[in-house]
Coordinates of C-alpha atoms and ligand atoms in Angstrom, one line a residue:
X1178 CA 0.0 0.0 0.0
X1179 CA 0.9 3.7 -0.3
X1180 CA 2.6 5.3 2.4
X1181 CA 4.8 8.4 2.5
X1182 CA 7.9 6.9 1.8
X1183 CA 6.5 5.4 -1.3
X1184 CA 8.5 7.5 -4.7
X1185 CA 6.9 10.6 -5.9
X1186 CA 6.2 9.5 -9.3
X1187 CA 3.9 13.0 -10.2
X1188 CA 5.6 16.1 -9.5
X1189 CA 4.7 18.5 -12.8
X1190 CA 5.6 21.9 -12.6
X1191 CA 3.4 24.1 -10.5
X1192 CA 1.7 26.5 -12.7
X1193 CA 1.3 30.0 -11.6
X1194 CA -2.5 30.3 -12.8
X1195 CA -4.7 27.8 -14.1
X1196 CA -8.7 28.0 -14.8
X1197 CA -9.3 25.4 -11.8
X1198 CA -7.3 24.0 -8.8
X1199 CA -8.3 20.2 -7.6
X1200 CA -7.6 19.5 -4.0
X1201 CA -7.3 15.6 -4.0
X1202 CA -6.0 12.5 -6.3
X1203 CA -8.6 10.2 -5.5
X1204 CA -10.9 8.9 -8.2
X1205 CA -13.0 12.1 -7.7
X1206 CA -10.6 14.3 -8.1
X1207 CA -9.0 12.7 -10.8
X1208 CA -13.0 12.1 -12.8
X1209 CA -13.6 15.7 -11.9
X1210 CA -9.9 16.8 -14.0
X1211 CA -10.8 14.2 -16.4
X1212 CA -14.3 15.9 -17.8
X1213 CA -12.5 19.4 -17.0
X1214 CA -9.7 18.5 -19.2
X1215 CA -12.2 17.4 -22.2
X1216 CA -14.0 20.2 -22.3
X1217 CA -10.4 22.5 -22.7
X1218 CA -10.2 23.7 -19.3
X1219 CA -6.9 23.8 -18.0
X1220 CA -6.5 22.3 -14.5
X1221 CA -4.1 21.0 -11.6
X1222 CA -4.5 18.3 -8.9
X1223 CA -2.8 18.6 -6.0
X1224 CA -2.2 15.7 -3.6
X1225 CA -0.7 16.4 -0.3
X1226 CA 0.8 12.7 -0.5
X1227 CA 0.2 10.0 -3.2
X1228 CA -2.0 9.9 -6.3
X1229 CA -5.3 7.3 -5.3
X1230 CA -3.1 6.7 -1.7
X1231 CA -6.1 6.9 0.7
X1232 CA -9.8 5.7 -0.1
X1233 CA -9.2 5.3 -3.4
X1234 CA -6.5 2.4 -4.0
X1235 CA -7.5 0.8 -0.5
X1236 CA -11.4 -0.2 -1.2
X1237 CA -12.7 -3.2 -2.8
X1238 CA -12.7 -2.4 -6.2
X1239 CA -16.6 -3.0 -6.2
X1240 CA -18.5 -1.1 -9.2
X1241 CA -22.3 -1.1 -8.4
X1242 CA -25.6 -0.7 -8.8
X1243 CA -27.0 -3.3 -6.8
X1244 CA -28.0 -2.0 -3.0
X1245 CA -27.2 1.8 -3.9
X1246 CA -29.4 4.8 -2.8
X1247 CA -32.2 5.8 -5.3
X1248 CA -30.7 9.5 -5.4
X1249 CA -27.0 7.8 -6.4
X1250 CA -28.9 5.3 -9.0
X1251 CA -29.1 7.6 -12.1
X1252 CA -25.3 8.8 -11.5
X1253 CA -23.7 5.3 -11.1
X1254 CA -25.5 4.0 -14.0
X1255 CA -24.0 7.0 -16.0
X1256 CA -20.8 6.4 -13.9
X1257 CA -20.8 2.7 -15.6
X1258 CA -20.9 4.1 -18.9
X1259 CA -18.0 6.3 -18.0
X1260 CA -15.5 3.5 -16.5
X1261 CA -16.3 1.0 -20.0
X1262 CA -15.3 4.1 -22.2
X1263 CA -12.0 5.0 -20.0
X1264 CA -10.9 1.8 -19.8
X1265 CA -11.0 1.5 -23.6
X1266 CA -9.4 5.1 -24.1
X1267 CA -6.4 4.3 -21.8
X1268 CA -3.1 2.7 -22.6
X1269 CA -3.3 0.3 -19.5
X1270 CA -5.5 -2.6 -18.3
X1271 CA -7.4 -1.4 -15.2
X1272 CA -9.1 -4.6 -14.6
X1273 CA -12.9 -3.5 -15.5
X1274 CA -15.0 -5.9 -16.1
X1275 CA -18.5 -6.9 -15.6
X1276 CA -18.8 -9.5 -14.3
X1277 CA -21.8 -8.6 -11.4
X1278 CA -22.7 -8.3 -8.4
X1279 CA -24.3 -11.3 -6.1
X1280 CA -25.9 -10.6 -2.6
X1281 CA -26.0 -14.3 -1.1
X1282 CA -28.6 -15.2 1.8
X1283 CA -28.3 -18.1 4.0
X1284 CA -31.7 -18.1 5.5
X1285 CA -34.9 -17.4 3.8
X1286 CA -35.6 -14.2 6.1
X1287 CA -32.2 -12.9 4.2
X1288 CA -33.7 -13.8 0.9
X1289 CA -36.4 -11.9 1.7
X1290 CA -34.7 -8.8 2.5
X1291 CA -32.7 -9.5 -0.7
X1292 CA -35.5 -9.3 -2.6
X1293 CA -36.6 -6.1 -1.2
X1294 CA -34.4 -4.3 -3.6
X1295 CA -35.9 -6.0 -6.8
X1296 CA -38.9 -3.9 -7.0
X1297 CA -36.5 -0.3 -7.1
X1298 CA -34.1 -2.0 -9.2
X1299 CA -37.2 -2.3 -11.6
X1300 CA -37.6 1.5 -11.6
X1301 CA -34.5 2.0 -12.7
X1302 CA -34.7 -0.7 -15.1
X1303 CA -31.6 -2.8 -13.7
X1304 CA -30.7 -6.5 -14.8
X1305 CA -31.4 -7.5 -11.6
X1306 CA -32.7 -10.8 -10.4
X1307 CA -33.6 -13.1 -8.1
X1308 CA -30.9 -16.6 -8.2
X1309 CA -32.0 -19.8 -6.3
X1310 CA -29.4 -22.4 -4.6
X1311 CA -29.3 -24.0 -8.0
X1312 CA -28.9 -21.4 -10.1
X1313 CA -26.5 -19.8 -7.8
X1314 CA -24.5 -22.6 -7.6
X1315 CA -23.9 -22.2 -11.6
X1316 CA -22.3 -19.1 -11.1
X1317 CA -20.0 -19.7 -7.6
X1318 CA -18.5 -22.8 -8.1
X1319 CA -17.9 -23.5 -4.2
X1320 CA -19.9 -25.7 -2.2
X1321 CA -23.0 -23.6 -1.8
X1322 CA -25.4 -25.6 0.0
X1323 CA -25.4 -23.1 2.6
X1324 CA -26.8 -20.3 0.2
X1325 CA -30.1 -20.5 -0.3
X1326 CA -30.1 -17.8 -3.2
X1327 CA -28.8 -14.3 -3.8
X1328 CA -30.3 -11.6 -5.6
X1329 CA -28.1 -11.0 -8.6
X1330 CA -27.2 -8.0 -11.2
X1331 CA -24.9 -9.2 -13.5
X1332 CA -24.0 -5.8 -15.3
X1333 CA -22.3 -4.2 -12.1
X1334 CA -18.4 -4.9 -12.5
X1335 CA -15.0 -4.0 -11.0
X1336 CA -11.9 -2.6 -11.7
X1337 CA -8.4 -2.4 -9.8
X1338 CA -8.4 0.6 -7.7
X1339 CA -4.7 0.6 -7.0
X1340 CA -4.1 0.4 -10.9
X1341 CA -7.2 2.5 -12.2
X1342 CA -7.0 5.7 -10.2
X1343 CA -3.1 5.8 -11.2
X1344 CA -3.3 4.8 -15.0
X1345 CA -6.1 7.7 -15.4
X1346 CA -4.0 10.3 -13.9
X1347 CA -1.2 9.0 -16.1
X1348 CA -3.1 9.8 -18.8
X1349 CA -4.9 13.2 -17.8
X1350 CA -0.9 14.5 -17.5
X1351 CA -0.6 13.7 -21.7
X1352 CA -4.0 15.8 -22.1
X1353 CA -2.1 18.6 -20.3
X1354 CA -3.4 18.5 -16.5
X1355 CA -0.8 18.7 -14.1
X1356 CA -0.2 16.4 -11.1
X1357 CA 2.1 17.5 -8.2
X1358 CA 2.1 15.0 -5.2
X1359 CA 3.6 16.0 -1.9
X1360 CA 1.9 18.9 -2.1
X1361 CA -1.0 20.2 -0.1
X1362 CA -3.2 23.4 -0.5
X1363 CA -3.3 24.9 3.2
X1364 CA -6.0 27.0 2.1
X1365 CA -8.2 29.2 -0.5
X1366 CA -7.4 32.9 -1.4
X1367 CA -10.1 35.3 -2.2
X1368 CA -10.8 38.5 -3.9
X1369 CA -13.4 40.2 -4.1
X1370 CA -15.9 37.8 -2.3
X1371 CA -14.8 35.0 -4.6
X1372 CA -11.9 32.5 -5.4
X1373 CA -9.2 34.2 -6.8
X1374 CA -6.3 31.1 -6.0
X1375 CA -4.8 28.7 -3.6
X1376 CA -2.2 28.7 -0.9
X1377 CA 0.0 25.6 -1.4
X1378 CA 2.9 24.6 0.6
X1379 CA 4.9 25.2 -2.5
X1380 CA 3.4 28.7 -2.9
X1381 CA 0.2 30.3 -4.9
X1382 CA -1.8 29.5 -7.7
X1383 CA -4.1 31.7 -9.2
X1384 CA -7.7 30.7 -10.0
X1385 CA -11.6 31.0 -10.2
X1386 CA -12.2 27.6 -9.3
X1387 CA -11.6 25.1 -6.9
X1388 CA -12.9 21.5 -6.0
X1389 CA -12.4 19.9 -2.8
X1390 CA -12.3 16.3 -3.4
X1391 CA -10.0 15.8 -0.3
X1392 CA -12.0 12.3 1.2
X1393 CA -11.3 12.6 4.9
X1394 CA -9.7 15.6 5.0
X1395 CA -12.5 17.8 3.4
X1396 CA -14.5 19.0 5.9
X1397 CA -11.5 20.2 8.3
X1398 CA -10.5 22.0 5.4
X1399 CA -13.4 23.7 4.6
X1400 CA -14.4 24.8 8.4
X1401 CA -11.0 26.7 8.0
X1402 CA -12.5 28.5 5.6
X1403 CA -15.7 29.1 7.9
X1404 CA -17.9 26.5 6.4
X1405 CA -18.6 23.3 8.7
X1406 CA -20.0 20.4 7.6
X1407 CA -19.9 16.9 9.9
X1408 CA -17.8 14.0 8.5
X1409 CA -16.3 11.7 10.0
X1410 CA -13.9 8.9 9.6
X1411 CA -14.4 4.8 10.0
X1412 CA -11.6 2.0 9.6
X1413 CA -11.8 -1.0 7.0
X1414 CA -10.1 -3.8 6.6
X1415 CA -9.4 -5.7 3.7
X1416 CA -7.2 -8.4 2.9
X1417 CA -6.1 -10.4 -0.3
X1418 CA -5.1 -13.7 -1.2
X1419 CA -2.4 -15.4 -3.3
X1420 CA -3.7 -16.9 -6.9
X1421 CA -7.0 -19.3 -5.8
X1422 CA -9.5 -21.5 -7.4
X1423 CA -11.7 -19.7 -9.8
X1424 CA -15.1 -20.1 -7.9
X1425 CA -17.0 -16.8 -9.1
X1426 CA -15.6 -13.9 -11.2
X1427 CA -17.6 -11.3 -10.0
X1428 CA -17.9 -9.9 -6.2
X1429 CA -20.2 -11.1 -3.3
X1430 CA -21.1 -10.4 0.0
X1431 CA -22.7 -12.7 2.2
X1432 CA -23.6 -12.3 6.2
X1433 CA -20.1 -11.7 7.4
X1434 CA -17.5 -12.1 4.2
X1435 CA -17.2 -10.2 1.2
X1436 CA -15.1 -11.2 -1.8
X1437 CA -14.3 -10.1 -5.3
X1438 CA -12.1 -12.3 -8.2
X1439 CA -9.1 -9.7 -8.7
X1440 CA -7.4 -9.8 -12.0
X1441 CA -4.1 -11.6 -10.8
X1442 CA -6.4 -14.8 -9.7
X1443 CA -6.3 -13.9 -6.5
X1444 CA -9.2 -12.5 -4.1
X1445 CA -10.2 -9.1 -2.2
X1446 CA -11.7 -10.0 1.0
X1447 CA -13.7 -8.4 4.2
X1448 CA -15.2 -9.2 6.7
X1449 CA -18.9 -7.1 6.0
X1450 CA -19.5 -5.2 8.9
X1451 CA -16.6 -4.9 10.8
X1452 CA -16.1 -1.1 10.7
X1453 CA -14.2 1.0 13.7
X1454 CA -14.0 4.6 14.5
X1455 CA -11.7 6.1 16.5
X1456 CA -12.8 8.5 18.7
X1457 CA -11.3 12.2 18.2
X1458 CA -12.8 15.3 18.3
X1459 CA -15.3 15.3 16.1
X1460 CA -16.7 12.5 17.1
X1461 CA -18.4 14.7 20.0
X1462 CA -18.6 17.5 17.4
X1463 CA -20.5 15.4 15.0
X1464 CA -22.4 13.0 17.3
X1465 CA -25.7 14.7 17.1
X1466 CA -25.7 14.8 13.5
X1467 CA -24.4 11.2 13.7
X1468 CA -26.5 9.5 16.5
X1469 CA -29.4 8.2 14.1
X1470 CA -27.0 5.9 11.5
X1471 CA -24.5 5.3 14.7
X1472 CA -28.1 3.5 16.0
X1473 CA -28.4 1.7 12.8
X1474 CA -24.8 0.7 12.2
X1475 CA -24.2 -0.4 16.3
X1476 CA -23.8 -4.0 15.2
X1477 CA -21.8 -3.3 12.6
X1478 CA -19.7 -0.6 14.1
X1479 CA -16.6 -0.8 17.0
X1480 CA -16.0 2.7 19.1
X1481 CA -12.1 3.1 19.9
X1482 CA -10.3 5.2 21.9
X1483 CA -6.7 4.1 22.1
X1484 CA -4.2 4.7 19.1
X1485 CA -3.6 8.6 19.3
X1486 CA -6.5 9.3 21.4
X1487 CA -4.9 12.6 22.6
X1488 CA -3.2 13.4 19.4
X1489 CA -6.7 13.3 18.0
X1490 CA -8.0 15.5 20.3
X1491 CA -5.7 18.0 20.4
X1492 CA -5.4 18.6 16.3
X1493 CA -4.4 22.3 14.7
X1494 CA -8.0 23.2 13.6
X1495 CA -7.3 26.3 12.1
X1496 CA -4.6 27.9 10.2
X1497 CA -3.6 30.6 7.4
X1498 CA -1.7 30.2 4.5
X1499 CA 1.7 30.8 5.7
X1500 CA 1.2 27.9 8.7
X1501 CA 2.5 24.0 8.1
X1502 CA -1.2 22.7 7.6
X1503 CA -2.4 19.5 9.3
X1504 CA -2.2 18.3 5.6
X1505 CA 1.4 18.6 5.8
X1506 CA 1.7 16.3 8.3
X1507 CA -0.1 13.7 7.6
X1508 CA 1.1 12.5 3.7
X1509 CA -0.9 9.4 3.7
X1510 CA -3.4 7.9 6.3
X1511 CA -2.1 4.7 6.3
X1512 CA -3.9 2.9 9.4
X1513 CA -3.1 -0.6 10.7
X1514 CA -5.5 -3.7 9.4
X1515 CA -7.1 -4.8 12.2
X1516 CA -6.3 -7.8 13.8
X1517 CA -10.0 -8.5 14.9
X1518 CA -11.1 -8.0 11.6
X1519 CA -8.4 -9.9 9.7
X1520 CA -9.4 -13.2 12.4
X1521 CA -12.7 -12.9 11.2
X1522 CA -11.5 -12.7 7.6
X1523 CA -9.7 -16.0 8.3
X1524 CA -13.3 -17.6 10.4
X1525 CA -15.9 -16.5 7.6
X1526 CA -13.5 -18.0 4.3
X1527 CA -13.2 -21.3 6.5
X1528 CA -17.2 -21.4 6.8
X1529 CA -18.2 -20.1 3.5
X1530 CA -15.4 -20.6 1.1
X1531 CA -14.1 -24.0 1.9
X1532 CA -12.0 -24.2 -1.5
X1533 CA -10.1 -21.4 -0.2
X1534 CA -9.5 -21.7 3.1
X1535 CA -5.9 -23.3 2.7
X1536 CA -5.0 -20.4 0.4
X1537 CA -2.4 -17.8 1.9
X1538 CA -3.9 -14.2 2.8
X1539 CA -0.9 -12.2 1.1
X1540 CA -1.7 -9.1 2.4
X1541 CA -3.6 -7.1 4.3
X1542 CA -4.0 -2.9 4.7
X1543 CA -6.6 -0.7 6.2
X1544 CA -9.0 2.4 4.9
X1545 CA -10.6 5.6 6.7
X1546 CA -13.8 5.6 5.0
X1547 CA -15.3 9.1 5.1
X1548 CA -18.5 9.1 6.1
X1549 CA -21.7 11.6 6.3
X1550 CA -24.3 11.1 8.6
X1551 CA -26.5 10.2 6.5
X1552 CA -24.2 7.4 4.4
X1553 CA -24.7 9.7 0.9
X1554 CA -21.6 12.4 -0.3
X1555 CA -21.7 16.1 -0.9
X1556 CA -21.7 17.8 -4.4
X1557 CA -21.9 21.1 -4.5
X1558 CA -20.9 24.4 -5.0
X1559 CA -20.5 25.9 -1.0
X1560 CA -23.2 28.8 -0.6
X1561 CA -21.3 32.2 0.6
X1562 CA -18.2 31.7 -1.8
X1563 CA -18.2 31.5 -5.5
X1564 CA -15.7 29.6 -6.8
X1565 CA -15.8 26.7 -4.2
X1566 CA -17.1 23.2 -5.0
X1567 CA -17.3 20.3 -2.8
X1568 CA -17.3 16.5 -3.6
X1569 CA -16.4 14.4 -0.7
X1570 CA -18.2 12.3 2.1
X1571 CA -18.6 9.4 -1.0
X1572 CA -19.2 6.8 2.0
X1573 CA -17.6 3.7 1.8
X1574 CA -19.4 3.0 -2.0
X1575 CA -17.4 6.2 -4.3
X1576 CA -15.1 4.5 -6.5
X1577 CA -17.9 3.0 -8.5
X1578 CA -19.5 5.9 -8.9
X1579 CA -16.3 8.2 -9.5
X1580 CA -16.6 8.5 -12.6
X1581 CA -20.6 9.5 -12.8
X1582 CA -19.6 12.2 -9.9
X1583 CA -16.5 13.6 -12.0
X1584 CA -18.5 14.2 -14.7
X1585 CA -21.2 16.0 -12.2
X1586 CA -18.8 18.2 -10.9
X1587 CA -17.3 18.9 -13.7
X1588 CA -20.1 20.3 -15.4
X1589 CA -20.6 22.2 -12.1
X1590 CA -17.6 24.5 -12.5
X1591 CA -18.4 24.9 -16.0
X1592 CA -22.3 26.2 -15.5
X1593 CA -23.3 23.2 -17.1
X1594 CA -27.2 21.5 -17.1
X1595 CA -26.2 18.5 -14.6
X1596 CA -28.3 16.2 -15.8
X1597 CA -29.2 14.4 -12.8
X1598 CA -31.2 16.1 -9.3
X1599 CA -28.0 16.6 -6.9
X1600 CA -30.8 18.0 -3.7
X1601 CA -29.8 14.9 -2.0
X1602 CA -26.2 15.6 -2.2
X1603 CA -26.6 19.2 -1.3
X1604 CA -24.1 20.7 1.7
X1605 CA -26.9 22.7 3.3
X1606 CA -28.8 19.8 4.3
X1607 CA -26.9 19.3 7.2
X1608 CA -27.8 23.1 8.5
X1609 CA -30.9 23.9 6.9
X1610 CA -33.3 22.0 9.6
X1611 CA -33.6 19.4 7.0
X1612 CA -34.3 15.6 8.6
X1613 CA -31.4 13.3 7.2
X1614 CA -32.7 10.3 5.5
X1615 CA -30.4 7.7 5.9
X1616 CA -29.1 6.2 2.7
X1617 CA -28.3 2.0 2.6
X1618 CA -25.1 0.6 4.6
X1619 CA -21.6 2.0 4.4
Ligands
FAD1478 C1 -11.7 -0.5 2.6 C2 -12.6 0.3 1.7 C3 -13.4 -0.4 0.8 C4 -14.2 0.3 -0.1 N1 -14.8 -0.4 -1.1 C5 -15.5 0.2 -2.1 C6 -16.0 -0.4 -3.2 O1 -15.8 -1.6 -3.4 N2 -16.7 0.3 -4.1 C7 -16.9 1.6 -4.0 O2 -17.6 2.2 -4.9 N3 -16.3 2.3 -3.0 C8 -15.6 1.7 -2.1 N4 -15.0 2.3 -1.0 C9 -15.1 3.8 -1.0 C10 -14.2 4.5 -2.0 O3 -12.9 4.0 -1.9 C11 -14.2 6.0 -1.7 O4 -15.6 6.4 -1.6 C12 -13.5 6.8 -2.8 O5 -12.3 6.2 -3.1 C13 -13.4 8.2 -2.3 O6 -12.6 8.9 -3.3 P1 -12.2 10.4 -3.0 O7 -11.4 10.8 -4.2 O8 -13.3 11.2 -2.5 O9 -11.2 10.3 -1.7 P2 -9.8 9.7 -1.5 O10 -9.5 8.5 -2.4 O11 -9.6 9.5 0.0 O12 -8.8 10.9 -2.0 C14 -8.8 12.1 -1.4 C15 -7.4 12.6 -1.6 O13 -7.3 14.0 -1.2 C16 -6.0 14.2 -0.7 N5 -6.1 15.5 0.1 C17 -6.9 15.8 1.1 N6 -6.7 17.0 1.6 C18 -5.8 17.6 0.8 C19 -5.2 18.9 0.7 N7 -5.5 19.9 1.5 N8 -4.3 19.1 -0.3 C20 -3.9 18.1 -1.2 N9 -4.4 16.9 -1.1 C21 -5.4 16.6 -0.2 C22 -5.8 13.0 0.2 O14 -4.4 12.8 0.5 C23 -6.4 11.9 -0.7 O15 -5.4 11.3 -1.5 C24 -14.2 1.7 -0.1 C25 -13.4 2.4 0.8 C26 -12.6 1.7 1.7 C27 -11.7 2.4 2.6

C-alpha cells in the first residue's frame, strides 16, 4: 500500500495560474480533471501525499448498482458508462469488467430482505434478479449448500483501484493536466468575495475555481474557511489472497464475508460489517448529526479510543496560508488492518469458502472511509463563496461511482445542465433543519 515513503512518481511543474485547482487524487478528483480537461479547461491536482493513496487504491474495487441509494442510482448508471469508455481510451489494463454483483442469503428471512431491492431496481430498469441455490450454484462454483439464493445483477463490474486511479491520472498528464504529489493546499485565497487562488505549501496558484475532493480531509479543510459540515472517519479492513481456485468472477457479499475475483487470480476479501472509529474530536462534534446511523450501524460498528486518542483530540484546527497545515503532516493515512477483523477474515472464508481456506492471505492494509451522517456524499458548489465546489463524504461506495460524480462536478464549475437532481447531495442539508434520511449501509 501507499505510504509516505513510497516515490513521488507525479511532481509536474506548478503553474502559476490555471482555470481550476483540484484538491485531492482520489478517483473524484482525478473524474472531476478528467471531464474538465475534455472540455479544454486547464487544471491542476494537488495531492498532499500519493496519487489514489487513501480511499481510493485501499477499497474493494466494487462497481455497483445493486444496494445503492435511489438518489446515487441515475449517477452510477451513468458512472458505468463512463469507467467502459475509460478503460478503452487508456493505454493500461485497469481490470474493468463486468462481471456482477451477487448478494447471497443463508436463511430465507435474508432472501427476503434481498429481494426487497428488486422492485427499485425495476424502476430503474436494472438487470437484476432473483438466483436460487441452483442457479446460484452455476455461477459460484464453491460448495454452496449453505446459500439459499442471492439476488443478482450481473451488469455491475469491478476494476483495480490501485491500478485504475493511477493509470487515469497518467493519462490526464498527456492531455495537459498537471499532477504535483507532496503537495498540499493549506487554504483558499479570495478576492473580491470569490476564489481568486490557492495557498499551497509550494506557494500560490491563481484561480476562479476550486474543488475539494479531499476524502477525509475535506471537511477540516473547509471549516477553515468558515464553512462546517460533519464527516467523519471509519476504519476497514481488507485483505487479499495469493492466486485461488476460480469459484466466481464477480464480487459477493454474504452475512459476514465479502469477496471479489481480482485480475491476478487472487481475491479481495472483508469481513462485512466490521467497521471501527476512533474517537477524536469530532466524534463529540458530530455525534448529534451522527446518532441516528450510529443506531443503525451499532452492530456493525466498533467505538475506539486508544491509538492517538490525545493526538486526536488535540489537532491544529485552524490555520492561514503561511502555517504547516495539518495536511502537511499527515502525507498518507495509512492505518493498521485490524487484527479482529483480519481473524474474522480467516473464520468466515473457513465457513463459507471451503476451496479457499488453505490459500495464503498475502496481504492485508486498512482504509478511513469518510462518512456523512446520512451514508450519501456532498456535491456542490459551498453557498457564501463563488468559486468553491465540494465533492467528498462518498461513504464507503465512491469509487464505482467516481466516474458518474466527476463528470457531475465537472459540469458544475463549468455552469453546465447537470443532468441528474444533486438536492440529496446538497451541503446545506446538514444546517438547513432538514431531517437526514439515511441512505443504505456504508
Ligand atoms: C476499505 C474500503 C473499501 C471500499 N470499497 C469500495 C468499493 O468496493 N466500491 C466503491 O464504490 N467504494 C468503495 N470504497 C469507498 C471508496 O474507496 C471511496 O468512496 C472513494 O475512493 C473516495 O474517493 P475520494 O477521491 O473522494 O477520496 P480519497 O481517495 O480518499 O482521496 C482524497 C485525496 O485528497 C487528498 N487531500 C486531502 N486534503 C488535501 C489537501 N488539503 N491538499 C492536497 N491533497 C489533499 C488525500 O491525500 C487523498 O489522497 C471503499 C473504501 C474503503 C476504505
Amino acid at each position: 500500500m501507499l505510504s509516505e515513503h513510497s516515490p513521488i512518481t507525479f511532481a509536474d511543474p506548478i503553474p502559476s495560474a490555471v482555470d481550476v485547482v483540484i484538491i485531492g487524487a482520489g478517483v473524484i478528483g482525478v473524474s472531476t480533471a478528467w471531464f474538465l480537461a475534455q472540455q479544454g479547461v486547464s487544471v491542476v491536482i494537488f495531492e498532499k501525499g500519493r496519487v489514489a493513496g487513501e480511499q481510493s487504491s485501499r477499497n474493494w474495487g466494487w462497481i455497483r448498482k445493486h444496494g445503492r441509494d435511489r438518489a446515487e442510482l441515475p449517477i452510477v448508471i451513468e458512472s458505468i458508462e463512463h469507467w467502459k469508455s475509460i478503460a478503452e481510451e487508456l493505454d493500461e489494463d485497469i481490470g474493468f469488467a463486468q462481471h456482477g454483483v451477487a448478494y447471497l442469503a443463508e436463511t430465507e428471512a435474508e432472501l427476503a430482505e434481498r429481494e426487497r431491492w428488486i422492485s427499485i431496481a425495476r424502476d430503474y430498469d436494472l438487470d437484476t434478479r432473483m438466483l436460487g441455490a441452483s442457479e446460484l450454484a452455476q455461477i459460484i462454483t464453491e460448495d454452496s449448500s449453505k446459500w439459499v439464493g442471492a439476488s443478482f445483477t450481473p451488469s455491475d463490474a469491478r476494476a483495480e483501484p490501485f491500478v485504475a486511479v493511477p493509470a487515469i491520472a497518467r493519462s490526464l498528464r498527456k492531455k495537459g493536466v498537471a499532477i504535483t504529489e507532496n503537495c498540499a493546499v493549506r487554504t483558499v485565497e479570495t478576492a473580491a468575495g470569490q476564489v481568486d487562488g490557492v495557498v499551497t505549501e509550494h506557494g500560490v496558484v491563481r484561480c476562479s475555481s476550486v474543488v475539494c475532493a479531499g476524502g477525509a480531509w475535506s471537511s477540516l479543510f473547509c471549516r477553515n474557511l468558515g464553512y462546517d459540515f460533519p464527516q467523519l472517519t471509519v476504519r476497514a479492513t481488507v485483505a487479499r489472497t495469493t492466486e485461488a481456485p476460480d469459484i466466481f468472477k464477480g464480487n459477493a457479499a454474504s452475512t459476514g464475508l465479502a469477496f471479489r475475483r481480482r485480475d491476478d487470480g487472487g481475491y479481495t476479501l472483508a469481513a462485512s460489517g466490521n467497521f471501527e472509529h476512533f474517537i477524536g474530536r469530532d466524534s463529540f462534534r458530530h455525534l448529534p448529526a451522527f446518532f441516528p446511523s450510529i443506531v443503525r450501524s451499532h452492530k456493525d460498528m466498533s467505538l475506539r479510543f486508544g491509538d492517538g486518542l490525545v493526538a486526536r483530540l488535540r489537532e491544529t484546527r485552524s490555520w492561514s496560508g503561511g502555517d504547516i497545515s495539518p495536511f502537511e503532516t499527515t502525507r498518507v493515512l495509512n492505518p493498521d488492518p485490524s487484527p479482529v477483523a483480519l481473524s474474522e477474515i480467516r473464520n468466515q472464508i473457513k465457513r463459507q469458502l471451503p476451496s479457499l481456506a488453505d490459500i495464503p492471505l498475502e496481504q492485508a492494509w486498512a482504509g478511513m472511509i469518510d462518512a456523512t451522517p446520512d451514508i450519501v456524499p456532498v456535491m456542490d458548489r459551498v453557498e457564501g463563496l463563488p468559486g468553491l465546489f465540494v465533492a467528498t463524504g462518498f461513504s464507503g461506495h465512491g469509487f464505482g461511482i467516481g466516474p458518474g460524480a466527476g463528470r457531475l462536478m465537472a459540469d458544475m464549475v463549468l455552469g453546465k445542465t447537470l443532468g441528474h437532481d444533486l438536492k440529496r447531495f446538497r451541503l446545506s442539508r446538514f444546517s438547513d433543519g432538514s431531517s437526514l434520511e439515511l441512505g443504505p449501509a456504508l
